CSV table of C-alpha atoms in Angstrom, one decimal:
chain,number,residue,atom,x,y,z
A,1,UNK,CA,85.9,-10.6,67.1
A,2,UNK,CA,88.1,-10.5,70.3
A,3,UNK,CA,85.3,-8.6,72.2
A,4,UNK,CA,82.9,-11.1,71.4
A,5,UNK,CA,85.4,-13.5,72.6
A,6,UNK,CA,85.5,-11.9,75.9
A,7,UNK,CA,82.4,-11.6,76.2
A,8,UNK,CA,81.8,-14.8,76.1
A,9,UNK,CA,84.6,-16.0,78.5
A,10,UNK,CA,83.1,-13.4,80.9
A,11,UNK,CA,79.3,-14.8,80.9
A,12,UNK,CA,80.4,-18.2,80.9
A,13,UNK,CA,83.0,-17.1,84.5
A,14,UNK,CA,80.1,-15.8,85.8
A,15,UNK,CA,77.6,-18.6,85.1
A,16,UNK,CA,80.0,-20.9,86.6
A,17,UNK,CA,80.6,-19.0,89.6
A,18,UNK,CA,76.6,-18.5,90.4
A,19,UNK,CA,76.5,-22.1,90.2
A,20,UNK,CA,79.2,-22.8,92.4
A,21,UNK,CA,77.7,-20.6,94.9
A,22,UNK,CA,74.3,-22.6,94.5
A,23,UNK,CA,75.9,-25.7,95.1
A,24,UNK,CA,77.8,-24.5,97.8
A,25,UNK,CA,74.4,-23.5,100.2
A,26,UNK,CA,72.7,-26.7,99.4
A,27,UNK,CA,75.4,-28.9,99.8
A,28,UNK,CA,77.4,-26.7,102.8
A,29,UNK,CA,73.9,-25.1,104.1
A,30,UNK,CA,74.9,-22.0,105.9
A,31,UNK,CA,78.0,-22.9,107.3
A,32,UNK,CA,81.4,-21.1,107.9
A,33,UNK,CA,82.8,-22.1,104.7
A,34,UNK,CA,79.8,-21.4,102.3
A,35,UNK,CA,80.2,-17.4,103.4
A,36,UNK,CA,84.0,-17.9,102.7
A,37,UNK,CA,82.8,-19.5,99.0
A,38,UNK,CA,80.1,-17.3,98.4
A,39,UNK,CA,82.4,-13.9,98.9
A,40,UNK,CA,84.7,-15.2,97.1
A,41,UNK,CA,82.5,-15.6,94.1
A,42,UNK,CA,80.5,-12.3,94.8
A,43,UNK,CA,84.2,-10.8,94.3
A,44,UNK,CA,85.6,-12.6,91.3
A,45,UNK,CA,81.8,-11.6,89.6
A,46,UNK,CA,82.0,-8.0,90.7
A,47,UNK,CA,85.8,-8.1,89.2
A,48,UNK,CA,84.3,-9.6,86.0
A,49,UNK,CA,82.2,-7.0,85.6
A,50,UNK,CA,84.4,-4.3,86.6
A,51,UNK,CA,87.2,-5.3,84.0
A,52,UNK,CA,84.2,-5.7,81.1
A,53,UNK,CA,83.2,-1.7,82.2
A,54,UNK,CA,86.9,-0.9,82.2
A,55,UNK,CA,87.1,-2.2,78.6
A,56,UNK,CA,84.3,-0.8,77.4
A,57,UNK,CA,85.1,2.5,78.0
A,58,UNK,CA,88.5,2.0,76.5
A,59,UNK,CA,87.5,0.1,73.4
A,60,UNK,CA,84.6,3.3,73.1
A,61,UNK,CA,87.9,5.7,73.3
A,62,UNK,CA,90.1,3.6,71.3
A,63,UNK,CA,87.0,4.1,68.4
A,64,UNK,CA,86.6,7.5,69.1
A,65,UNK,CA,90.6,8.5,69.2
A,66,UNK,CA,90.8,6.0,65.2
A,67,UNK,CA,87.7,7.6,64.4
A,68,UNK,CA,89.7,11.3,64.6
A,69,UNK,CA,92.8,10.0,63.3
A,70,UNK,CA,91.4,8.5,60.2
A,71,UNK,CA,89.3,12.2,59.6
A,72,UNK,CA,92.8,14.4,60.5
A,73,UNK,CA,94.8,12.0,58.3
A,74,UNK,CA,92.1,12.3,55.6
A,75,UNK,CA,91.7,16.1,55.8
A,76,UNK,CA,95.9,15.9,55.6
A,77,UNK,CA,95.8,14.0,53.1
A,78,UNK,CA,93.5,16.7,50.7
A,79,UNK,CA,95.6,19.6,52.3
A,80,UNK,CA,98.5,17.9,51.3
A,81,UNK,CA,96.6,17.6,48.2
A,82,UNK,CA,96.0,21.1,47.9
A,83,UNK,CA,99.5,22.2,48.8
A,84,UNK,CA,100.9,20.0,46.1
A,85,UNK,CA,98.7,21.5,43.5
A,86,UNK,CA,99.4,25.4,44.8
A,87,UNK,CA,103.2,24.8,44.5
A,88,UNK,CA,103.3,22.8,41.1
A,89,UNK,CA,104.4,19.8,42.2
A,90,UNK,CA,102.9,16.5,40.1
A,91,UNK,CA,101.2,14.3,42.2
A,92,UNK,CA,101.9,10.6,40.9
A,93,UNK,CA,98.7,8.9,40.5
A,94,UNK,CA,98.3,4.9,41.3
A,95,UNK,CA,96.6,3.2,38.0
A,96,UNK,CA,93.3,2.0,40.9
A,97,UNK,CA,93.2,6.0,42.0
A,98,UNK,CA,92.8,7.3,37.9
A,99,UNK,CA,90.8,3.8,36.9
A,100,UNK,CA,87.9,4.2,39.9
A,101,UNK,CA,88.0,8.5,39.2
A,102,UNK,CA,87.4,8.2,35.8
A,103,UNK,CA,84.5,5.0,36.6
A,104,UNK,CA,86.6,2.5,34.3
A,105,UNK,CA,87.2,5.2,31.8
A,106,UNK,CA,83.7,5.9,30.4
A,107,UNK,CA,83.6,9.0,29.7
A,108,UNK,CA,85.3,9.6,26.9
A,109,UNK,CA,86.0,13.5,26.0
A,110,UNK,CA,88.0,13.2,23.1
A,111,UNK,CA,90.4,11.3,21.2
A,112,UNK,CA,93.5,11.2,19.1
A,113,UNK,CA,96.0,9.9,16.9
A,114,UNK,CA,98.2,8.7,19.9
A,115,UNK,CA,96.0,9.8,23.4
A,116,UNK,CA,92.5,9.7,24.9
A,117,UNK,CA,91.2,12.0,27.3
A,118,UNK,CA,88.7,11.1,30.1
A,119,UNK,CA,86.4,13.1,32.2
A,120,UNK,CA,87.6,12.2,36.1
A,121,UNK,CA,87.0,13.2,39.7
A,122,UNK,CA,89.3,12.7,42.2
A,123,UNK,CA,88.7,11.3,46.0
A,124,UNK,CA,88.8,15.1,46.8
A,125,UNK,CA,86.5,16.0,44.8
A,126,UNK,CA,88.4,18.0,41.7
A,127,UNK,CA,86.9,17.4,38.8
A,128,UNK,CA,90.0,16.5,36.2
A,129,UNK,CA,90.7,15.3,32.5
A,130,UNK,CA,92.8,11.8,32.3
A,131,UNK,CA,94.7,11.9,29.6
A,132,UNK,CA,96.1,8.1,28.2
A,133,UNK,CA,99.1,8.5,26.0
A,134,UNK,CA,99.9,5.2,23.5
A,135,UNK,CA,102.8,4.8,22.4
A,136,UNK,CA,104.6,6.9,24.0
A,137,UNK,CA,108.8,6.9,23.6
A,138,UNK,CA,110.0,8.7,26.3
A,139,UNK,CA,111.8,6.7,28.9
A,140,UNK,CA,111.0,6.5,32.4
A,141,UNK,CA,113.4,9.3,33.8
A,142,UNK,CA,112.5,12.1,31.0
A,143,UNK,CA,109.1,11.8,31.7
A,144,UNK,CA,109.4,12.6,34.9
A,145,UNK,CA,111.6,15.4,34.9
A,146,UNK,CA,109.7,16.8,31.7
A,147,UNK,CA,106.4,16.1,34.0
A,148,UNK,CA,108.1,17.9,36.7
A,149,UNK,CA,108.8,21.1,34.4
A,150,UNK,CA,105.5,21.0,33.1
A,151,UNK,CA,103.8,21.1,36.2
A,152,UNK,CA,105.4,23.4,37.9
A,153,UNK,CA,104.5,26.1,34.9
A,154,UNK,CA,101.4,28.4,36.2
A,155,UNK,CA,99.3,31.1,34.4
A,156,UNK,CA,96.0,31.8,34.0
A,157,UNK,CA,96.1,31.0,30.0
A,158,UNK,CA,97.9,27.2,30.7
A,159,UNK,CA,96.0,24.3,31.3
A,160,UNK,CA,97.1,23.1,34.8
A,161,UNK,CA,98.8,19.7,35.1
A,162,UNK,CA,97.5,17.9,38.6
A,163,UNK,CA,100.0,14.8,38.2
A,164,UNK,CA,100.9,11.8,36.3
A,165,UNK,CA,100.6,7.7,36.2
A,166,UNK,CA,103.6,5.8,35.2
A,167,UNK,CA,102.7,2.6,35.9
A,168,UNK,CA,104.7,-0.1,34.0
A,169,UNK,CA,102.1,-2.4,32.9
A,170,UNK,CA,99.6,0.1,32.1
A,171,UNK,CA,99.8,3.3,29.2
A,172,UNK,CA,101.1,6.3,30.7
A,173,UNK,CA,98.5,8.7,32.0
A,174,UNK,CA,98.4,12.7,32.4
A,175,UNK,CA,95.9,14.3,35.0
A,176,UNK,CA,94.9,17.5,34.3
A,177,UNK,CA,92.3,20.1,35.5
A,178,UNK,CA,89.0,19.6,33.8
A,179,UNK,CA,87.9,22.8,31.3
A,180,UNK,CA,84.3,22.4,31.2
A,181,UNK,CA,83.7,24.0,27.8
A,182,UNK,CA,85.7,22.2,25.9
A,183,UNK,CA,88.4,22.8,22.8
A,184,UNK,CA,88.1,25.4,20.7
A,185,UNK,CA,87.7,23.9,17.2
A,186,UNK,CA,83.5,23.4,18.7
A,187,UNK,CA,83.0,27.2,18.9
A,188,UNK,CA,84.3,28.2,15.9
A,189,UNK,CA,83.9,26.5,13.0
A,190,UNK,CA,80.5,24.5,11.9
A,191,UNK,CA,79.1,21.7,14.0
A,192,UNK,CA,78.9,19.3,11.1
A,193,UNK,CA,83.1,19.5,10.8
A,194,UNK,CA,83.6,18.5,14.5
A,195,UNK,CA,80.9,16.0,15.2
A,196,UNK,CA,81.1,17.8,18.3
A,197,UNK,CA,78.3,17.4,21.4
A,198,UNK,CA,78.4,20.8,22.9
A,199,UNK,CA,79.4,23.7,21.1
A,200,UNK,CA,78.1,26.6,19.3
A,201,UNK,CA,79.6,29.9,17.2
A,202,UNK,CA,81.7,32.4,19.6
A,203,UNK,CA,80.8,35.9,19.2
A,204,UNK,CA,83.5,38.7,17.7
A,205,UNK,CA,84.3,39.8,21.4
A,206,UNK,CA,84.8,36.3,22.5
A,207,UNK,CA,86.9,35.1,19.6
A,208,UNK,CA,89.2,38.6,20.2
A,209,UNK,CA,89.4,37.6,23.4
A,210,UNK,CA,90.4,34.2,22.3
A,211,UNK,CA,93.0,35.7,20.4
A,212,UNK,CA,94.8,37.5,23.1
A,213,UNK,CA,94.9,34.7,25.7
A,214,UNK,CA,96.4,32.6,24.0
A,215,UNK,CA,98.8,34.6,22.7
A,216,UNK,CA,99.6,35.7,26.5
A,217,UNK,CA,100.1,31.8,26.9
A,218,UNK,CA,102.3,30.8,24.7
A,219,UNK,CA,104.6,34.4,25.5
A,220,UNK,CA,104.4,32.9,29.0
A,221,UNK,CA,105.8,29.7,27.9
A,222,UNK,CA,108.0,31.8,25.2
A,223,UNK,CA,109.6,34.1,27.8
A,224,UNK,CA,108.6,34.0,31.1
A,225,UNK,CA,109.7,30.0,32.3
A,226,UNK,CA,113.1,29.1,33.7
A,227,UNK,CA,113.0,26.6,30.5
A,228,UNK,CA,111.8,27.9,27.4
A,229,UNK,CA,108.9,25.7,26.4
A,230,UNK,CA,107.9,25.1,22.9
A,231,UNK,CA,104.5,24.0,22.1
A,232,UNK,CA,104.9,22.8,18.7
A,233,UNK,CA,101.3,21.1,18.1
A,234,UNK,CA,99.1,24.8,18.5
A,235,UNK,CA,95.5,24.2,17.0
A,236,UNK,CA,92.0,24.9,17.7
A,237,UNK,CA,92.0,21.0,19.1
A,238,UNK,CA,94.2,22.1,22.0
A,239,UNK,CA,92.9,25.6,23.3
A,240,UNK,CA,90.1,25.0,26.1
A,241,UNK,CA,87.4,27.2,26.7
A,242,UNK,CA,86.1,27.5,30.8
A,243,UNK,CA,83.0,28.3,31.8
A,244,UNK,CA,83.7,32.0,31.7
A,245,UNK,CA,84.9,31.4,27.6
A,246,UNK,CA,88.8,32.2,28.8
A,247,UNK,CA,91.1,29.9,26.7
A,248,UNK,CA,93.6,28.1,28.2
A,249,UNK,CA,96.4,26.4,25.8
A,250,UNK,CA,96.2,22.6,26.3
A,251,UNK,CA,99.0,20.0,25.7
A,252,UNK,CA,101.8,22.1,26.0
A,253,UNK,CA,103.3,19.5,28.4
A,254,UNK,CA,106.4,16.5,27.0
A,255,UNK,CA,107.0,19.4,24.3
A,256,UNK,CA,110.3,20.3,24.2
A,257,UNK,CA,112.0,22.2,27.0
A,258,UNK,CA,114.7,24.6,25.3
A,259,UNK,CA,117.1,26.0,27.1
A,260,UNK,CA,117.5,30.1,27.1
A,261,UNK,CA,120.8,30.4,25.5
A,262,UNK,CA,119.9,27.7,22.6
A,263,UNK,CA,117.9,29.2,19.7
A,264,UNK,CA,117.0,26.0,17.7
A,265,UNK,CA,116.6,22.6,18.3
A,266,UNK,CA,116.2,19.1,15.8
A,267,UNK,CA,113.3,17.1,16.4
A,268,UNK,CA,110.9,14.9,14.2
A,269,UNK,CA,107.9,16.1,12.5
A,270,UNK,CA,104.9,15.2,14.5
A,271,UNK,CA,102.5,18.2,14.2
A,272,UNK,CA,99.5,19.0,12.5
A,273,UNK,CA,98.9,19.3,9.0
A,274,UNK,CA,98.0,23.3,8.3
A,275,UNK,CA,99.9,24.4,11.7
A,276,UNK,CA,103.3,23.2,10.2
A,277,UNK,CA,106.2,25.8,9.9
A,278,UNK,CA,108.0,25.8,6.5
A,279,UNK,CA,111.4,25.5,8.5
A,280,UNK,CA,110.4,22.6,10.1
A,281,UNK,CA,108.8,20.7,6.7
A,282,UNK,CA,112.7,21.2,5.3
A,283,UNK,CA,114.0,19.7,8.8
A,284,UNK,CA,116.1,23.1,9.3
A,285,UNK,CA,115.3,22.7,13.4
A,286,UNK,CA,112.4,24.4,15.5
A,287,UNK,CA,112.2,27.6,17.8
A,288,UNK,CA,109.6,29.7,19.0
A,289,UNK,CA,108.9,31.4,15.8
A,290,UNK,CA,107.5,27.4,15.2
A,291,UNK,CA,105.2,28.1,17.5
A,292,UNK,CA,104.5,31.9,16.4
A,293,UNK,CA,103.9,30.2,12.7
A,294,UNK,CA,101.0,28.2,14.2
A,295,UNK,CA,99.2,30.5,16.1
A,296,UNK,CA,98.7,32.9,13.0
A,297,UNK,CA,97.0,29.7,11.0
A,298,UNK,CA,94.9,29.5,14.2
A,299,UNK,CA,93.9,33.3,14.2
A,300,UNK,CA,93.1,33.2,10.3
A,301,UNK,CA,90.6,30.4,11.4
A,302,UNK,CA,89.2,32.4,14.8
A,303,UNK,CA,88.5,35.1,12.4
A,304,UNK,CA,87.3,33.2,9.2
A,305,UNK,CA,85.4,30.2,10.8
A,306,UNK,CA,87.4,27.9,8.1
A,307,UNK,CA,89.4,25.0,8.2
A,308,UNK,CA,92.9,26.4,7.0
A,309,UNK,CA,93.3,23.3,4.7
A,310,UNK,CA,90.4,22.0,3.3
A,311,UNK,CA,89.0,19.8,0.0
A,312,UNK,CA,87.1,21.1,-1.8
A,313,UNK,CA,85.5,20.5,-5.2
A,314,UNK,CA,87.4,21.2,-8.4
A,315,UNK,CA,85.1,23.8,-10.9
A,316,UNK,CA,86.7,22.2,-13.7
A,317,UNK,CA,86.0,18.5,-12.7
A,318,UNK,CA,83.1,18.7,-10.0
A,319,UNK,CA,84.1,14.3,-9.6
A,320,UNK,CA,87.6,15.7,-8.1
A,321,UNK,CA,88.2,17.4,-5.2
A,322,UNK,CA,91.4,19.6,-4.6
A,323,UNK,CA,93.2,21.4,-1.4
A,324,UNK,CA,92.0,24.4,-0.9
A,325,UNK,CA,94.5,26.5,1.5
A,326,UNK,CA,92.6,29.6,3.6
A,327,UNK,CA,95.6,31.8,4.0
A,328,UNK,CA,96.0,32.3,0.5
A,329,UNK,CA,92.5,33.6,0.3
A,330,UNK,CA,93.2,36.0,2.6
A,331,UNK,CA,96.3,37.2,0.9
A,332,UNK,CA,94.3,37.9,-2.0
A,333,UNK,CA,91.5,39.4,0.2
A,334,UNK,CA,93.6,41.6,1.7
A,335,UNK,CA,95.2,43.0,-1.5
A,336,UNK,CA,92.1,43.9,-2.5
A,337,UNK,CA,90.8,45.9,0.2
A,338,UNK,CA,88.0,43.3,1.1
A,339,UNK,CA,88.9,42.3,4.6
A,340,UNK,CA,85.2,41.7,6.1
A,341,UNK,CA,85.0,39.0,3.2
A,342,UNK,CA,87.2,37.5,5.2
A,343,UNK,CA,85.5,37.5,8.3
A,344,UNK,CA,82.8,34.1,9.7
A,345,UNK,CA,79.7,34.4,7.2
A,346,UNK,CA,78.0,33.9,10.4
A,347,UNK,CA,79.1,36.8,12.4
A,348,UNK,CA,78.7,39.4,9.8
A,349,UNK,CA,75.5,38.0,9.1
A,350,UNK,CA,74.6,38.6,12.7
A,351,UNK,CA,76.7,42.0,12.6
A,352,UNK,CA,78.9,43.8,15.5
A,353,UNK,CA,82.3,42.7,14.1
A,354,UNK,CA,84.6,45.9,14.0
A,355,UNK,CA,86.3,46.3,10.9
A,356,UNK,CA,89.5,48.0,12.2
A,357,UNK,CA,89.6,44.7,14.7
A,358,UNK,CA,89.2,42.7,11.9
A,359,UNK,CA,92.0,44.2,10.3
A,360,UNK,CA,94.9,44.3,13.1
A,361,UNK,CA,93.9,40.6,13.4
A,362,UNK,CA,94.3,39.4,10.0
A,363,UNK,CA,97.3,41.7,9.7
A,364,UNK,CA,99.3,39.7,12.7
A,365,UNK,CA,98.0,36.7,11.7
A,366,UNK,CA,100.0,37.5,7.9
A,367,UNK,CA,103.1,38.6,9.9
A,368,UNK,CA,102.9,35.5,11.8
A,369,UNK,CA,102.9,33.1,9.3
A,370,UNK,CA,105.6,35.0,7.4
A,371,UNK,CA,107.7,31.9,5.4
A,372,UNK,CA,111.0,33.6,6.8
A,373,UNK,CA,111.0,32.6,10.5
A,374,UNK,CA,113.1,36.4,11.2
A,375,UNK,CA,109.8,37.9,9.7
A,376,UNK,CA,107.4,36.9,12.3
A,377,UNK,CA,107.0,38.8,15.4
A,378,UNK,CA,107.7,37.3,18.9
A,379,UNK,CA,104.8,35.8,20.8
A,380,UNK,CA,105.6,39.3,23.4
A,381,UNK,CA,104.9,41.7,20.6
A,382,UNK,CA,101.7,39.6,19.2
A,383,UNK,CA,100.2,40.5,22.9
A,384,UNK,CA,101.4,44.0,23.0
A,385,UNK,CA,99.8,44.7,19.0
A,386,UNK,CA,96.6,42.7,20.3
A,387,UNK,CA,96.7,45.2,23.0
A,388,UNK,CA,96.7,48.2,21.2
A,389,UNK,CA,100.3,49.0,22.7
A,390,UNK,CA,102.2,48.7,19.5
A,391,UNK,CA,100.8,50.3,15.7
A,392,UNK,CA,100.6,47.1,13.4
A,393,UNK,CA,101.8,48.2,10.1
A,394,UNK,CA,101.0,46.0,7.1
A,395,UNK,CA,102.7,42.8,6.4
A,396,UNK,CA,105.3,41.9,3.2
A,397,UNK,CA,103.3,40.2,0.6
A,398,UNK,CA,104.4,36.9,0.5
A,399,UNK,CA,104.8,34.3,-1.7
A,400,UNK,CA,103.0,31.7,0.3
A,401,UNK,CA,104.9,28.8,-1.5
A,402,UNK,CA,104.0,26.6,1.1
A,403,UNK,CA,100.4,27.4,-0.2
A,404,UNK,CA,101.0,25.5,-3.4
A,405,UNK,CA,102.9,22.6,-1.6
A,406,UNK,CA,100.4,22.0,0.7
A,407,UNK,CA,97.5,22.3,-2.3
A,408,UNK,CA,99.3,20.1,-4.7
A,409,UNK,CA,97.6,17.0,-5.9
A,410,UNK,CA,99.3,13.4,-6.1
A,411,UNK,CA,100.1,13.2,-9.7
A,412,UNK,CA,103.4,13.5,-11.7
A,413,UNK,CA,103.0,17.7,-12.6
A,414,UNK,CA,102.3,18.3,-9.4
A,415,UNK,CA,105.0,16.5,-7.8
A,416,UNK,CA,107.5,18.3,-10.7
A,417,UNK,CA,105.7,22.1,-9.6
A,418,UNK,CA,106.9,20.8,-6.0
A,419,UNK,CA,110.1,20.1,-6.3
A,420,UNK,CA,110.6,23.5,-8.4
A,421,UNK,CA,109.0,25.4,-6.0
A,422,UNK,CA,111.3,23.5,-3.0
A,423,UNK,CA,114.2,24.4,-4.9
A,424,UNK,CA,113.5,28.1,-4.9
A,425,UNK,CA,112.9,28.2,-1.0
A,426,UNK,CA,116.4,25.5,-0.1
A,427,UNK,CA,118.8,25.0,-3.0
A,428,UNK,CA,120.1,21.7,-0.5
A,429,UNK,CA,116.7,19.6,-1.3
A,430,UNK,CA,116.9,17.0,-3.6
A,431,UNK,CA,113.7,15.7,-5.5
A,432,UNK,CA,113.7,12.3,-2.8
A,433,UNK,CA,113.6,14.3,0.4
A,434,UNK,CA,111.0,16.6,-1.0
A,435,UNK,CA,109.0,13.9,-2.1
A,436,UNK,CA,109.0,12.4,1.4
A,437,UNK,CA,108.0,15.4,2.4
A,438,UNK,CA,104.8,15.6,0.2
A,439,UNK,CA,104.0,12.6,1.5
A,440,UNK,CA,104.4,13.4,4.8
A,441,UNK,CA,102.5,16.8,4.4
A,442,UNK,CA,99.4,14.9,2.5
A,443,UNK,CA,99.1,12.4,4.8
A,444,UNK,CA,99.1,14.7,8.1
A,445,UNK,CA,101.3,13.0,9.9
């Protein structure tokens, strides 16, 4: 707008002046003082001219030099970018940046009882998963710092956290990098139980491998971190699959952060119903053997294919259904010597499953769900029996009494069995607590 303006003075200067000098040789003819009148307008129009060069070529620089800046600042920007991701620092996200990534947050990739995730990608060009949290308690300064921790956790079997939103009039957002295969709940058990869009049935190598990243994940997170970080939600749901079929544990992020020299902590029940520790059902505080509970219900349903808790219908009244819990199959299984009975109908069906495999896994998966938390092996040892490095001797039968709570059925017998079968596990719980606690346990909250 201002070189249009100038533009405009300049022609209308030099319009003036070439009829100045017209009017000078008709009215002065060719006297002294038209030569005087005429140089002088010749000079101020050569000056015009001159000046509107002269600006030109600056105004032409000025572009160019913006032009340069704005690429530099813009490749700075995405270095910085970079940088920020390679050292583990959370980048926080404006609510415009995740709401124009994510196209108004369309695409939807899954959701949850208390979060939706989003497909994403960034002005950079990184694909990423949004993930909306609702309803979330933390205040403003945990979140951060708990972001912070998160973030700055790296290893090839974690999920990598790019940043966070925290805007106050919006829901709190998580940015993480996108897994393009999904969870693994779509590649192991049947497509009609997961309504899911792409999936399929992982082959035995695959689901072994499956088995031992995510085991050197959660060791990582275990062992390995300045804080020791406790899942306390491990499920098929939250183990991603890349394109290559390497897992990566997912939503091990606003956990809880345990320090190295504390070995339990209170918190609330808020897991999964069939992932739930019996020490945390009778509110006697979490660890890493919490964790280490849950990952042997998920390894029972790598290797059978099944829901670990499922409803099923009664033989004796085919109008009821009734729990059905997997692991106590596979106690009796095992006691009888028929471990490939065990195994996904659809992989012996299609055959290469090795028996002795089949074996060490459904062994560690029993020692891991062992109903005395000083049973279960550490997360460190899982990898080294996956491994081959340590001999996996055969678990302690057990008594699997938190089969029969979590199979009960809501009527008055049942709720009598479960209190007697509480009362042999914690001689401190009285019938109302254990009765909240069926409720809590049939209701998967």
């Amino acid at each position: 707008m201002e070189d249009r303006k100038v533009n405009t003075i300049a022609v209308i200067s030099v319009i003036a002046l070439i009829i100045v000098i017209i009017a000078a040789r008709v009215s002065l003819k060719l006297s002294r003082a038209f030569f005087l009148i005429c140089g002088a307008a010749i000079a101020v129009i050569l000056a015009v001219f001159s000046c509107l060069f002269i600006r030109q070529r600056y105004n032409r620089r000025r572009r160019l030099l913006e032009s340069q800046l704005r690429s530099e600042g813009r490749e700075l920007r995405i270095e910085y970018s970079f940088l920020r991701k390679i050292a583990g620092v959370p980048t926080k996200f404006r609510y415009k940046e995740l709401e124009e990534a994510t196209d108004g947050f369309q695409a939807l990739l899954g959701r949850g009882s208390s979060a939706s995730v989003f497909k994403g990608i960034l002005n950079d060009g990184t694909s990423v998963a949004v993930k909306r949290i609702d309803g979330e308690e933390r205040g403003e300064r945990e979140f951060r710092s708990e972001v912070a921790a998160i973030a700055s956790v790296q290893h090839v079997n974690l999920v990598r956290l790019f940043g966070y939103c925290n805007a106050p009039t919006a829901p709190r957002y998580l940015v993480y990098e996108y897994i393009p295969n999904g969870s693994l709940d779509c590649w192991i058990f049947p497509a009609r139980e997961t309504h899911a869009r792409r999936g399929g049935c992982l082959t035995w190598y695959l689901r072994y491998r499956v088995a031992i990243d995510v085991a050197k994940g959660l060791s990582y997170l275990h062992h390995d971190c300045r804080s020791r970080v406790l899942h306390l939600d491990v499920k098929p749901e939250n183990i991603l699959l890349d394109e290559d079929y390497k897992a990566l544990v997912s939503d091990f992020g606003l956990s809880t952060l345990v320090g190295k020299d504390v070995s339990q902590v209170m918190t609330t029940i808020r897991g999964t119903r069939g992932y739930l520790a019996p020490e945390w059902l009778l509110e006697r505080g979490v660890s890493e053997k919490t964790d280490i509970y849950s990952y042997g219900m998920v390894l029972l349903e790598i290797i059978g294919g099944r829901r670990n808790v499922s409803r099923v219908e009664d033989p004796r009244d085919m109008t009821k259904k009734k729990w059905q819990f997997f692991p106590k199959i596979v106690n009796e299984k095992v006691r009888e010597g028929k471990f490939m009975e065990i195994v996904d109908h659809r992989l012996v069906e299609r055959g290469g499953v090795d028996e002795s495999e089949v074996i060490k896994l459904v062994y560690i998966a029993l020692w891991c769900i062992q109903e005395k938390p000083r049973l279960r092996p550490s997360m460190a040892q899982v990898v080294d029996m996956l491994e081959g490095r340590v001999r996996v001797d055969e678990p302690p039968d057990s008594r699997m009494i938190l089969v029969d709570l979590l199979s009960v059925d809501e009527d008055h017998a049942d709720q009598n069995n479960l209190v007697r079968l509480l009362t042999s596990m914690s001689s401190h719980v009285d019938y109302a607590s254990t009765y909240s606690l069926e409720t809590t346990i049939l209701s998967g909250r």
